[in-house]
PDB file of C-alpha atoms in Angstrom:
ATOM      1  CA  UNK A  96       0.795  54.436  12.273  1.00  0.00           C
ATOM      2  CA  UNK A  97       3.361  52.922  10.455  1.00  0.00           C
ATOM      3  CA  UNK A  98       4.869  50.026  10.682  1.00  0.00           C
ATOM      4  CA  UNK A  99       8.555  49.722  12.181  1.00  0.00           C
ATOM      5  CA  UNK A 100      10.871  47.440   9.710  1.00  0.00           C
ATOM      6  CA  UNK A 101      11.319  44.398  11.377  1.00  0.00           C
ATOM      7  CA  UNK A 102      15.349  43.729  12.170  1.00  0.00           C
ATOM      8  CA  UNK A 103      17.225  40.730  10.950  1.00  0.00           C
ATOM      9  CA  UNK A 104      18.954  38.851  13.391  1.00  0.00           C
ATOM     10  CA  UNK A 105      22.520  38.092  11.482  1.00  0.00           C
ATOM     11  CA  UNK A 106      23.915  35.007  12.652  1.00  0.00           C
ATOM     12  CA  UNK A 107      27.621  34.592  11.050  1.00  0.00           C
ATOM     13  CA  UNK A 108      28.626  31.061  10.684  1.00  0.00           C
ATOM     14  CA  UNK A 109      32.390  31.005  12.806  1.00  0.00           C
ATOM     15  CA  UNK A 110      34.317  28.909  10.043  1.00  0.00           C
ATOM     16  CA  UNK A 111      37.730  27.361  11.247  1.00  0.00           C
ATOM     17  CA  UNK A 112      41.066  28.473   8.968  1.00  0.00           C
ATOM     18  CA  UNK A 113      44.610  27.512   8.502  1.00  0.00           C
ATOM     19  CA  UNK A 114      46.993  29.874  10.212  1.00  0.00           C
ATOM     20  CA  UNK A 115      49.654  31.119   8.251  1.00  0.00           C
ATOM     21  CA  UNK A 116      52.005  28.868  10.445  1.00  0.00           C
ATOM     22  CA  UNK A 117      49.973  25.848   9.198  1.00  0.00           C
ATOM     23  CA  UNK A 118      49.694  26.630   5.639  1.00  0.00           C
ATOM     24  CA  UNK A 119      53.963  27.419   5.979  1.00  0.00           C
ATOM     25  CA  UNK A 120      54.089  24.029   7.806  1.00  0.00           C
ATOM     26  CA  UNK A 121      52.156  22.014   4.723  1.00  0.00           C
ATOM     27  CA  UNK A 122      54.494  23.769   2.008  1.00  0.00           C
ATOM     28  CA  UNK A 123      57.720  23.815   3.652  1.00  0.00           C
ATOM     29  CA  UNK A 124      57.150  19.685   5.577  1.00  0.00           C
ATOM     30  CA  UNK A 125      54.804  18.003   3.308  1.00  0.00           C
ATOM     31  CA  UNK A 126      54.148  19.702  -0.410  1.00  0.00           C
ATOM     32  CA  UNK A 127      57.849  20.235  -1.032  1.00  0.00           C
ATOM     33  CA  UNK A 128      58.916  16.763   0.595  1.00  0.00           C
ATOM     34  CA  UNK A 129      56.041  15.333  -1.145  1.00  0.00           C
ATOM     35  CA  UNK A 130      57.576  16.904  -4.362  1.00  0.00           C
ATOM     36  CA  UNK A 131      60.854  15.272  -3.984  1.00  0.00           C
ATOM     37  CA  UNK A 132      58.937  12.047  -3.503  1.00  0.00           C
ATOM     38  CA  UNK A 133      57.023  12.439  -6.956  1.00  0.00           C
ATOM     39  CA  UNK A 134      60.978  12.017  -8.688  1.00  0.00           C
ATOM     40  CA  UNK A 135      62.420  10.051  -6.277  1.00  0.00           C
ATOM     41  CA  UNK A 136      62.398   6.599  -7.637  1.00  0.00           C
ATOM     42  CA  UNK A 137      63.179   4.168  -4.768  1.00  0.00           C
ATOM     43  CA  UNK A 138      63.295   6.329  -2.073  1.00  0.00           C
ATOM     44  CA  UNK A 139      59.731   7.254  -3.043  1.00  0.00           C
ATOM     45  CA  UNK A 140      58.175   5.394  -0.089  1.00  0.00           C
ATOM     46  CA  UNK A 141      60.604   6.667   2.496  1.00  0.00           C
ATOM     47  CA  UNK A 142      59.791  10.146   2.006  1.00  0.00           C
ATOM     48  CA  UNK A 143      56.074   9.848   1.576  1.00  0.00           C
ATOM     49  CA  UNK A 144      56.506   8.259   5.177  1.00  0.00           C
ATOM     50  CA  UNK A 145      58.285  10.994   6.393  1.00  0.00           C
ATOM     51  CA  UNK A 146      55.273  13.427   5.551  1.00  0.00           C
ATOM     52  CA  UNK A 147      52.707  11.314   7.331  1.00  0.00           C
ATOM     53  CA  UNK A 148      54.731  11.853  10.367  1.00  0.00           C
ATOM     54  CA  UNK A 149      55.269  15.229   9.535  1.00  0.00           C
ATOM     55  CA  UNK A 150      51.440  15.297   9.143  1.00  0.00           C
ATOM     56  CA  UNK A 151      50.850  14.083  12.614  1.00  0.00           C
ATOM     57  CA  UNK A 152      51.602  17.414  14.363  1.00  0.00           C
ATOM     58  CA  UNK A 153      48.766  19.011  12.406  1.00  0.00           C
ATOM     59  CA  UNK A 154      46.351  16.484  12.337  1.00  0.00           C
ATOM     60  CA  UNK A 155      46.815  13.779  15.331  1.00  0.00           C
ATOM     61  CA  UNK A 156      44.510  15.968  17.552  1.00  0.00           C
ATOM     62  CA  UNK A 157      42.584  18.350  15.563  1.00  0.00           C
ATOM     63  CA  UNK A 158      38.620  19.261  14.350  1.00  0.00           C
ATOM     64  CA  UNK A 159      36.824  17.602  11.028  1.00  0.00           C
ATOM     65  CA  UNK A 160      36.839  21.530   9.492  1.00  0.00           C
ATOM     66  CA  UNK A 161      40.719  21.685   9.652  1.00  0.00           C
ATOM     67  CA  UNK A 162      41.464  18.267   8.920  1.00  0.00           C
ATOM     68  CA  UNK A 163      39.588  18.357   5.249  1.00  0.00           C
ATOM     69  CA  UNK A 164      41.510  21.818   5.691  1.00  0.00           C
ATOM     70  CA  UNK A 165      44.967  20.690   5.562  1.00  0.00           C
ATOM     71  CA  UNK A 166      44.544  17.702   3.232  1.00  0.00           C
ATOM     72  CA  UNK A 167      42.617  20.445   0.643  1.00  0.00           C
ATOM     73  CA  UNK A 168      45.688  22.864   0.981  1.00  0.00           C
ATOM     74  CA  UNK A 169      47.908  19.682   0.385  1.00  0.00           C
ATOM     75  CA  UNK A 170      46.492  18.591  -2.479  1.00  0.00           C
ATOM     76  CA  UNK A 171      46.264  22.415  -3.760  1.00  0.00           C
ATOM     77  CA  UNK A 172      49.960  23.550  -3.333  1.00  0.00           C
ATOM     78  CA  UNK A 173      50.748  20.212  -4.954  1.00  0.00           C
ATOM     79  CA  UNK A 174      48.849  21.113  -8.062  1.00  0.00           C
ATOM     80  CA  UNK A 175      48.748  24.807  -8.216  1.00  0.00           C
ATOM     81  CA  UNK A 176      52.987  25.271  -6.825  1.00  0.00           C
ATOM     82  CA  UNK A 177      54.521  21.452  -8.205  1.00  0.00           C
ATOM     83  CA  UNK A 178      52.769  21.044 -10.999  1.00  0.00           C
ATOM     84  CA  UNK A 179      51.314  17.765 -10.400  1.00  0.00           C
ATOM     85  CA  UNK A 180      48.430  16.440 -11.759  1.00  0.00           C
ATOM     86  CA  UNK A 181      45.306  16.744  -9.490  1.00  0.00           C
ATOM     87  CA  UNK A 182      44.119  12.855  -9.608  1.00  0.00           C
ATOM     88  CA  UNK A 183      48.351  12.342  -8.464  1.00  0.00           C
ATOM     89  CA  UNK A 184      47.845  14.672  -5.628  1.00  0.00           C
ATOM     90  CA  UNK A 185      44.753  13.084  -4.862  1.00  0.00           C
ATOM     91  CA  UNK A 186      46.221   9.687  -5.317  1.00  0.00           C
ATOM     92  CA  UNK A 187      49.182  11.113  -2.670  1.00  0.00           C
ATOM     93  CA  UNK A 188      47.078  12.180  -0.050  1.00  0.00           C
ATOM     94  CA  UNK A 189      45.118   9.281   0.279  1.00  0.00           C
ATOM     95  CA  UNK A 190      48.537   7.292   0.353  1.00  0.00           C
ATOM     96  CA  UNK A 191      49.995   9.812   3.039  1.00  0.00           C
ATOM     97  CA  UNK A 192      46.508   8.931   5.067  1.00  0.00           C
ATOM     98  CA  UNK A 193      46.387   5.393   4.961  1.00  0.00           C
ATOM     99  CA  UNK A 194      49.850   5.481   6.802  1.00  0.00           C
ATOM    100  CA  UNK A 195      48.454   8.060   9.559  1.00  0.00           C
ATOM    101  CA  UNK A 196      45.287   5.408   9.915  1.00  0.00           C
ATOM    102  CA  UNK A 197      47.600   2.777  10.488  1.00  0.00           C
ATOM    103  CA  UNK A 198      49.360   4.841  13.359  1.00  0.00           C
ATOM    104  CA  UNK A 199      45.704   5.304  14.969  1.00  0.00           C
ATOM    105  CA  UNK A 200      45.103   8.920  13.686  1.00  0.00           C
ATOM    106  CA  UNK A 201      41.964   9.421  11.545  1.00  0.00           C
ATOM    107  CA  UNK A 202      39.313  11.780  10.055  1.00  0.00           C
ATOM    108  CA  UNK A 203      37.468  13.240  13.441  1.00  0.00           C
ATOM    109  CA  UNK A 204      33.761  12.496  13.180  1.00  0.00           C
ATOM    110  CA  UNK A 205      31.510  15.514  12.873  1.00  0.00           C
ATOM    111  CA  UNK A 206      29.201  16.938  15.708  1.00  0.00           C
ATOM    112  CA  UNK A 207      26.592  18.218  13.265  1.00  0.00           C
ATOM    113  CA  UNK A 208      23.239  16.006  13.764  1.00  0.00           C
ATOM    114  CA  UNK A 209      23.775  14.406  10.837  1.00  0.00           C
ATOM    115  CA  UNK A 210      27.174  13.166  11.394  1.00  0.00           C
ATOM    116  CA  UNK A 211      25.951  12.143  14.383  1.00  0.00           C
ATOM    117  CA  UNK A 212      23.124  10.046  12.412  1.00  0.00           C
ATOM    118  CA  UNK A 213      25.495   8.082  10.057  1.00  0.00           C
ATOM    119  CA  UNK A 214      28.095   7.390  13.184  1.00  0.00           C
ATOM    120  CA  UNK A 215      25.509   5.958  14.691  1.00  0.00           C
ATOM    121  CA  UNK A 216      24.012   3.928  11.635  1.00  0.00           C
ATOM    122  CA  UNK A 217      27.538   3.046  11.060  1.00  0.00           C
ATOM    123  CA  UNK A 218      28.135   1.357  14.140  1.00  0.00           C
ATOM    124  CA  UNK A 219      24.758  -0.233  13.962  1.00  0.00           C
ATOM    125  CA  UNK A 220      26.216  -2.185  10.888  1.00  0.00           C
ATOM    126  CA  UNK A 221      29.333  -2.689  11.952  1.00  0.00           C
ATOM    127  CA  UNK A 222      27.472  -3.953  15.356  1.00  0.00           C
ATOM    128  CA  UNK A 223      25.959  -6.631  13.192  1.00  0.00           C
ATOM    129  CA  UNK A 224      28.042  -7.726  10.931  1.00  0.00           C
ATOM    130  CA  UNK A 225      30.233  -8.679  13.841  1.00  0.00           C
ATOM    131  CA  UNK A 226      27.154 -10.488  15.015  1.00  0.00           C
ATOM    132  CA  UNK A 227      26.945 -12.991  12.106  1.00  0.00           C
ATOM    133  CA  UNK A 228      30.380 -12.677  11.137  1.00  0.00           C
ATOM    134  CA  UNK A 229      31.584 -16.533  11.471  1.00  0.00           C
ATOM    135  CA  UNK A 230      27.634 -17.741  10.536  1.00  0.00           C
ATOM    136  CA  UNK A 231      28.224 -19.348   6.699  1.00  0.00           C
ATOM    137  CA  UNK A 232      25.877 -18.046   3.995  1.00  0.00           C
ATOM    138  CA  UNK A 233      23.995 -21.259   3.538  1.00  0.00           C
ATOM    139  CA  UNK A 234      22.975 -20.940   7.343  1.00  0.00           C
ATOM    140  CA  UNK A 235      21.665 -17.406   7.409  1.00  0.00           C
ATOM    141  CA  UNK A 236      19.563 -18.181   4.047  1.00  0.00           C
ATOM    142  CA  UNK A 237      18.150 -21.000   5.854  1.00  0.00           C
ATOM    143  CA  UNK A 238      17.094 -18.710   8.690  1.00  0.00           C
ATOM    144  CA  UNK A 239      15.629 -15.870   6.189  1.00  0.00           C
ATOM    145  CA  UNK A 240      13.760 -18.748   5.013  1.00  0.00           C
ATOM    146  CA  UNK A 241      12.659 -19.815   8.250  1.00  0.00           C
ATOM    147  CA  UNK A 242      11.922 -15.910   9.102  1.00  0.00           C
ATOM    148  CA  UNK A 243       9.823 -15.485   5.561  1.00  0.00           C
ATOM    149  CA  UNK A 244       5.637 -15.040   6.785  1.00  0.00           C
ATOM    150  CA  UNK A 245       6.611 -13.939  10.226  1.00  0.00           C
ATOM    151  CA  UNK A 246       5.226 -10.237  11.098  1.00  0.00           C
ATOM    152  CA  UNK A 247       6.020  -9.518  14.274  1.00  0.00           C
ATOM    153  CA  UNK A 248       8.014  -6.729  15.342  1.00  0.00           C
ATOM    154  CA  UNK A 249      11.576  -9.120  16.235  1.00  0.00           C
ATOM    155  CA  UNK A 250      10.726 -11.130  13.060  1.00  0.00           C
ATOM    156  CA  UNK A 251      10.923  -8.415  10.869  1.00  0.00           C
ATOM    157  CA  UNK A 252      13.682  -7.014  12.545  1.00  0.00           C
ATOM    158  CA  UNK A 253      15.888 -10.127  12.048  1.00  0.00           C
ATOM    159  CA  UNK A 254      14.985 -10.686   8.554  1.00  0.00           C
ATOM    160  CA  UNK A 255      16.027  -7.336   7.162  1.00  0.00           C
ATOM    161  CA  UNK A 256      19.765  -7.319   9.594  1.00  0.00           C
ATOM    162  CA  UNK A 257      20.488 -11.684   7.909  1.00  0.00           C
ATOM    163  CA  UNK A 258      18.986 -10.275   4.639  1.00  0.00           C
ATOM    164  CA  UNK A 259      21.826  -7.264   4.201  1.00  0.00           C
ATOM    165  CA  UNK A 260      24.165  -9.654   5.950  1.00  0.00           C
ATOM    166  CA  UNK A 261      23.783 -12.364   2.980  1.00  0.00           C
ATOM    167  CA  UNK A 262      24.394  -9.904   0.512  1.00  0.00           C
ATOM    168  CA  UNK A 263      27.247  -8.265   1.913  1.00  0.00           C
ATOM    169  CA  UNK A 264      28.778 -11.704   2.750  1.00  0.00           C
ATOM    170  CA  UNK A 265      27.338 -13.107  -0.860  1.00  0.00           C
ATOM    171  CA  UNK A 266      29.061  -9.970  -2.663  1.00  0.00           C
ATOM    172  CA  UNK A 267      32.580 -10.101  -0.843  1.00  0.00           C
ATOM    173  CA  UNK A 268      32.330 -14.301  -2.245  1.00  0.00           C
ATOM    174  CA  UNK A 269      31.793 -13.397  -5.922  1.00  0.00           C
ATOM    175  CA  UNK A 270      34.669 -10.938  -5.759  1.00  0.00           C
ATOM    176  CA  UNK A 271      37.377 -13.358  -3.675  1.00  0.00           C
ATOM    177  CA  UNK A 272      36.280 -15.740  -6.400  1.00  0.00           C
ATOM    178  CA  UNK A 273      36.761 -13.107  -8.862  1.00  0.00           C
ATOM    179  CA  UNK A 274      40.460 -12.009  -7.587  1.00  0.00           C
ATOM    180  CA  UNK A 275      41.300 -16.135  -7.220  1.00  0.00           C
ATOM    181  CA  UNK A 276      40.330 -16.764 -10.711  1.00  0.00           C
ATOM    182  CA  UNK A 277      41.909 -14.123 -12.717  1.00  0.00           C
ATOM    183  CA  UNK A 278      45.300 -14.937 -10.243  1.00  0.00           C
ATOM    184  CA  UNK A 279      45.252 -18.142 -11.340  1.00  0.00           C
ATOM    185  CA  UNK A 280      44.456 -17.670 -15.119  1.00  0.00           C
ATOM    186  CA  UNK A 281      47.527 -15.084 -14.523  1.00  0.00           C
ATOM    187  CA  UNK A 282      49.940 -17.845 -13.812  1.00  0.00           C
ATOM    188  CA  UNK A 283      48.429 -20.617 -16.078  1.00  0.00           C
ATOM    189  CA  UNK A 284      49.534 -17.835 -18.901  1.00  0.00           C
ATOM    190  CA  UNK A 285      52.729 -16.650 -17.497  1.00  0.00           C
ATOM    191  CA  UNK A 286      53.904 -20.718 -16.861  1.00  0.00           C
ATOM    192  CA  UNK A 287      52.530 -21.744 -20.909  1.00  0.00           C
ATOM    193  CA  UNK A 288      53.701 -18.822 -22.528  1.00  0.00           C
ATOM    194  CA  UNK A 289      57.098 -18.924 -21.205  1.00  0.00           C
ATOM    195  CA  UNK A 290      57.093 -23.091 -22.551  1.00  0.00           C
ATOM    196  CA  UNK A 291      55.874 -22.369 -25.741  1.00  0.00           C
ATOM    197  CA  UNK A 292      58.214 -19.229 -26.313  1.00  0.00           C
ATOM    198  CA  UNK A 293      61.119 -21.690 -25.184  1.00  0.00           C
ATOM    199  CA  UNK A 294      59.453 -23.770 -27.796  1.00  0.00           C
ATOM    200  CA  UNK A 295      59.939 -21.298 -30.914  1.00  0.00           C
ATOM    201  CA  UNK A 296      63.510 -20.740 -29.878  1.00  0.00           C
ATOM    202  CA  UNK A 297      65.190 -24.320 -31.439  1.00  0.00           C
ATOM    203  CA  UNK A 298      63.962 -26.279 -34.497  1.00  0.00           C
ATOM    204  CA  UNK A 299      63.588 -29.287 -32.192  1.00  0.00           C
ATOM    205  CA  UNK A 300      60.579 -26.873 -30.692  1.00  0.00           C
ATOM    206  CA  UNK A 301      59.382 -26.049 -33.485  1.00  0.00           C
ATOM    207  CA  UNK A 302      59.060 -29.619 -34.576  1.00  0.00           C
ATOM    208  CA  UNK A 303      57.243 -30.445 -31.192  1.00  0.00           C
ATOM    209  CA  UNK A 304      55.125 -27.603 -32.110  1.00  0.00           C
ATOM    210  CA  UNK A 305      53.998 -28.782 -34.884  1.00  0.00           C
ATOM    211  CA  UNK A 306      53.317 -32.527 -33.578  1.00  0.00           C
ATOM    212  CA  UNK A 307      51.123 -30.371 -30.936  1.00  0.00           C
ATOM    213  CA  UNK A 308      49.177 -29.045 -34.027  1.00  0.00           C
ATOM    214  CA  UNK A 309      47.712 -31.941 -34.333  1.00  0.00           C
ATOM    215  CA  UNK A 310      46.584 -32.629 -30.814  1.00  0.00           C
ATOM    216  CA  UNK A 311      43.105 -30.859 -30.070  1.00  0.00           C
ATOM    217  CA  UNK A 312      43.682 -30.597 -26.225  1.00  0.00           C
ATOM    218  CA  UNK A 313      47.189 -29.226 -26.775  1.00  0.00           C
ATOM    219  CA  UNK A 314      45.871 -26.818 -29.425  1.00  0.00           C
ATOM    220  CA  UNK A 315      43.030 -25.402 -27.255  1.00  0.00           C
ATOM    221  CA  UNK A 316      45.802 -24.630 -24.255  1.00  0.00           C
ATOM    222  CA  UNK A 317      47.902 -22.664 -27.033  1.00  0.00           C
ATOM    223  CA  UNK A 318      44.551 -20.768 -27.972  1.00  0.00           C
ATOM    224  CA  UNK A 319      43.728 -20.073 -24.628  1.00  0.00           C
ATOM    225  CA  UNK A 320      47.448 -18.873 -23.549  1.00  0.00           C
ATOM    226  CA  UNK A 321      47.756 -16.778 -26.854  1.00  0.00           C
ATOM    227  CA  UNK A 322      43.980 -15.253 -26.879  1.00  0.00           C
TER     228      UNK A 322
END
């Protein structure tokens, strides 16, 4: 007796799609404004505001499919109808989102379980960095040191949230350091370099240029400014 052939159940993913009033929408209220933006000089800024809040009709209260959706077909038209470069369309899009986050409207989270997963592990870190948020880094390494030995379940716990707090907090110090440094060493050069060009503009400067010349402090400052 032979066998019957076993029948495949066909499941067919239901993937959301732009209507064609959407995708006429994008071109006609955001690609071609978007385009006049890309040549507008000063006026740039207005008009890239004006497509956000075009935007908003599409995406203020819509899925996570069709908002990667429309920002996809933005960037696409851009490129494939405007001729813009793709990392300038890019660039344009997140611009045109950053305004729409500042009105309230962003990405929708997913519903899949693994969206699901990182939302939740997301607002588990956000839940403690607000915890220790106004603790100083010198106090929460005294308390991982405090914490070091300890096995029990709360122990444990405690050391691994301070631990990724100290390096988050221990990072964002090295690069406010960074960004204060190279501000300052900005205007140390702009200040000297504008003296010593006033300096090479008279023979009196010259002259006092010359004295400097002889001066080691003076001549490491003009090394520094002109290196």
């Amino acid at each position: 007796m032979s066998k019957k052939p076993a029948i495949k159940k066909v499941v067919s993913a239901i993937q959301e799609v732009l209507s064609i009033q959407d995708k006429k929408f994008i071109d006609v209220e955001m690609v071609d404004v978007m385009a006049q933006a890309h040549n507008a000089g000063l006026k740039r800024s207005e008009l890239v505001f004006q497509v956000a809040n075009a935007s908003k009709s599409l995406v203020k209260e819509c899925t996570k499919e069709k908002w990667e959706l429309v920002w996809a077909d933005f960037e696409n038209r851009l490129v494939n109808t405007k001729e813009i470069l793709p990392s300038t369309a890019r660039n344009y899009r997140v611009e045109v989102v950053k305004i729409l986050k500042a009105d309230g409207i962003e990405k929708p989270k997913g519903t899949s379980k693994t969206a699901k997963h990182e939302q939740a592990k997301k607002a588990n870190k956000d839940a403690i960095d607000k915890k220790y948020e106004h603790e100083s880094i010198e106090n929460l390494t005294s308390n991982l040191v405090n914490l070091i030995g300890l096995t029990d379940k709360d122990s444990v716990q405690k050391f691994k949230e301070v631990s990724s707090v100290v390096l988050k907090k221990t990072k964002e110090k090295g690069e406010q350091e960074k960004q204060n440094e190279t501000q300052a060493q900005k205007d140390f050069k702009s200040e000297y370099t504008t003296w010593f060009q006033g300096l090479l503009k008279t023979d009196e400067g010259k002259k006092e240029l010359i004295a400097f010349r002889l001066n080691k402090e003076v001549r490491a400052v003009l090394i520094k400014v002109l290196n």
